Amino acid sequence: MKINQLSRGLSLVCLMGLIGCTQQTTGRICEYTPAAGQPNPLGEKASFRIREQEGNTIFTYQPDPSEMLEETIELSGRRELTYRNTDLDTARVKLIQNPEHYKRLIDKKTPQDFAAVNESLTCQ
């Protein structure tokens, strides 16, 4: 009986260790929040998010909410740009310094660059 309980306990410890090893480590997250009363230069329902993940920084632009094609089929217009092996602060500077990267990410010809969005980011 004691051996069976010990075996279960060891199995549980091993399982918890495996679960811990498979979790992704995520760093800071920033989201664009336009000033109250100001139009959103990205579009009325657009969202912009930056996250650190496994040493990379990922910029995500969602031009509008996903479109439901059918009850179980969702179409997203989300676009992502990743700066590999780059922390979030450095990646923000790189995106400001490379306006073509920003324009490709948002898939628009716009006179605005990332600096305007960067000023209104809220980070955690």
Tab-separated table of C-alpha atoms in Angstrom:
chain	number	residue	atom	x	y	z
A	1	MET	CA	0.000	0.000	0.000
A	2	LYS	CA	2.788	2.420	0.937
A	3	ILE	CA	4.668	1.613	-2.258
A	4	ASN	CA	1.550	2.374	-4.350
A	5	GLN	CA	1.097	5.767	-2.627
A	6	LEU	CA	4.795	6.550	-3.057
A	7	SER	CA	4.579	5.655	-6.744
A	8	ARG	CA	1.590	7.960	-7.229
A	9	GLY	CA	3.360	10.775	-5.400
A	10	LEU	CA	6.466	10.435	-7.558
A	11	SER	CA	4.323	10.321	-10.700
A	12	LEU	CA	2.594	13.535	-9.652
A	13	VAL	CA	5.926	15.285	-8.974
A	14	CYS	CA	7.260	14.192	-12.383
A	15	LEU	CA	4.097	15.395	-14.125
A	16	MET	CA	4.309	18.788	-12.415
A	17	GLY	CA	7.921	19.081	-13.505
A	18	LEU	CA	6.991	18.353	-17.121
A	19	ILE	CA	4.181	20.923	-17.061
A	20	GLY	CA	6.550	23.537	-15.653
A	21	CYS	CA	9.099	22.872	-18.396
A	22	THR	CA	6.570	23.249	-21.199
A	23	GLN	CA	5.199	26.635	-20.132
A	24	GLN	CA	6.330	29.545	-22.296
A	25	THR	CA	8.137	32.353	-20.599
A	26	THR	CA	6.718	35.692	-21.576
A	27	GLY	CA	8.131	39.101	-20.745
A	28	ARG	CA	6.504	42.496	-20.956
A	29	ILE	CA	3.442	43.325	-23.011
A	30	CYS	CA	2.569	46.748	-24.450
A	31	GLU	CA	-0.737	47.792	-25.986
A	32	TYR	CA	-1.661	50.860	-27.979
A	33	THR	CA	-4.258	53.025	-26.305
A	34	PRO	CA	-5.026	56.232	-28.213
A	35	ALA	CA	-5.732	59.356	-26.202
A	36	ALA	CA	-9.371	59.801	-25.194
A	37	GLY	CA	-11.349	61.753	-27.767
A	38	GLN	CA	-8.651	61.379	-30.427
A	39	PRO	CA	-9.146	59.337	-33.604
A	40	ASN	CA	-7.207	56.094	-33.820
A	41	PRO	CA	-4.677	56.514	-36.671
A	42	LEU	CA	-4.612	52.733	-37.097
A	43	GLY	CA	-8.349	52.516	-37.718
A	44	GLU	CA	-11.429	52.708	-35.544
A	45	LYS	CA	-11.352	49.094	-34.341
A	46	ALA	CA	-7.674	48.326	-34.943
A	47	SER	CA	-5.377	47.068	-32.205
A	48	PHE	CA	-1.603	47.096	-31.818
A	49	ARG	CA	0.316	44.989	-29.323
A	50	ILE	CA	3.962	44.247	-28.541
A	51	ARG	CA	5.166	41.304	-26.487
A	52	GLU	CA	8.478	39.809	-25.430
A	53	GLN	CA	8.618	36.065	-25.827
A	54	GLU	CA	11.620	33.756	-25.515
A	55	GLY	CA	14.123	36.552	-26.220
A	56	ASN	CA	12.212	37.911	-29.218
A	57	THR	CA	9.924	40.917	-29.551
A	58	ILE	CA	6.735	40.449	-31.549
A	59	PHE	CA	4.657	43.358	-32.883
A	60	THR	CA	1.052	42.383	-33.671
A	61	TYR	CA	-1.310	44.545	-35.712
A	62	GLN	CA	-4.979	43.600	-35.968
A	63	PRO	CA	-6.702	45.966	-38.428
A	64	ASP	CA	-10.206	45.103	-37.264
A	65	PRO	CA	-11.978	42.386	-35.338
A	66	SER	CA	-11.874	38.898	-36.780
A	67	GLU	CA	-14.602	38.021	-39.243
A	68	MET	CA	-16.781	34.999	-38.582
A	69	LEU	CA	-17.253	33.141	-41.883
A	70	GLU	CA	-19.355	30.437	-40.274
A	71	GLU	CA	-20.150	29.483	-36.695
A	72	THR	CA	-16.877	27.588	-36.299
A	73	ILE	CA	-14.681	29.409	-38.843
A	74	GLU	CA	-12.917	32.662	-37.981
A	75	LEU	CA	-10.804	34.763	-40.370
A	76	SER	CA	-8.227	37.092	-38.841
A	77	GLY	CA	-6.376	39.874	-40.617
A	78	ARG	CA	-3.675	39.881	-37.935
A	79	ARG	CA	-0.130	40.636	-39.047
A	80	GLU	CA	3.033	40.110	-37.014
A	81	LEU	CA	6.579	41.381	-37.236
A	82	THR	CA	9.261	39.720	-35.087
A	83	TYR	CA	12.653	41.088	-34.110
A	84	ARG	CA	14.529	37.955	-33.108
A	85	ASN	CA	16.957	38.015	-30.177
A	86	THR	CA	15.899	41.578	-29.393
A	87	ASP	CA	14.429	42.933	-26.168
A	88	LEU	CA	11.271	45.043	-26.248
A	89	ASP	CA	12.909	48.456	-25.718
A	90	THR	CA	15.512	47.883	-28.440
A	91	ALA	CA	12.853	46.573	-30.837
A	92	ARG	CA	10.754	49.725	-30.333
A	93	VAL	CA	13.765	51.878	-31.269
A	94	LYS	CA	14.454	49.684	-34.322
A	95	LEU	CA	10.859	50.063	-35.518
A	96	ILE	CA	11.077	53.850	-35.153
A	97	GLN	CA	14.370	53.862	-37.080
A	98	ASN	CA	12.932	51.668	-39.859
A	99	PRO	CA	9.642	53.225	-41.016
A	100	GLU	CA	9.400	50.729	-43.892
A	101	HIS	CA	9.125	47.858	-41.387
A	102	TYR	CA	6.187	49.618	-39.719
A	103	LYS	CA	4.443	50.328	-43.032
A	104	ARG	CA	4.837	46.689	-44.073
A	105	LEU	CA	3.443	45.549	-40.723
A	106	ILE	CA	0.308	47.654	-40.922
A	107	ASP	CA	0.058	47.076	-44.689
A	108	LYS	CA	-0.816	50.694	-45.410
A	109	LYS	CA	0.689	53.633	-47.130
A	110	THR	CA	0.558	56.122	-44.317
A	111	PRO	CA	2.374	59.370	-43.642
A	112	GLN	CA	2.547	58.415	-39.950
A	113	ASP	CA	5.350	56.342	-38.587
A	114	PHE	CA	5.590	54.155	-35.505
A	115	ALA	CA	6.671	57.075	-33.288
A	116	ALA	CA	3.058	58.292	-33.001
A	117	VAL	CA	1.872	54.851	-31.855
A	118	ASN	CA	4.932	54.373	-29.644
A	119	GLU	CA	4.044	57.471	-27.615
A	120	SER	CA	0.664	55.973	-26.668
A	121	LEU	CA	1.780	52.502	-25.600
A	122	THR	CA	0.836	51.196	-22.176
A	123	CYS	CA	3.258	48.521	-20.975
A	124	GLN	CA	3.121	45.974	-18.165
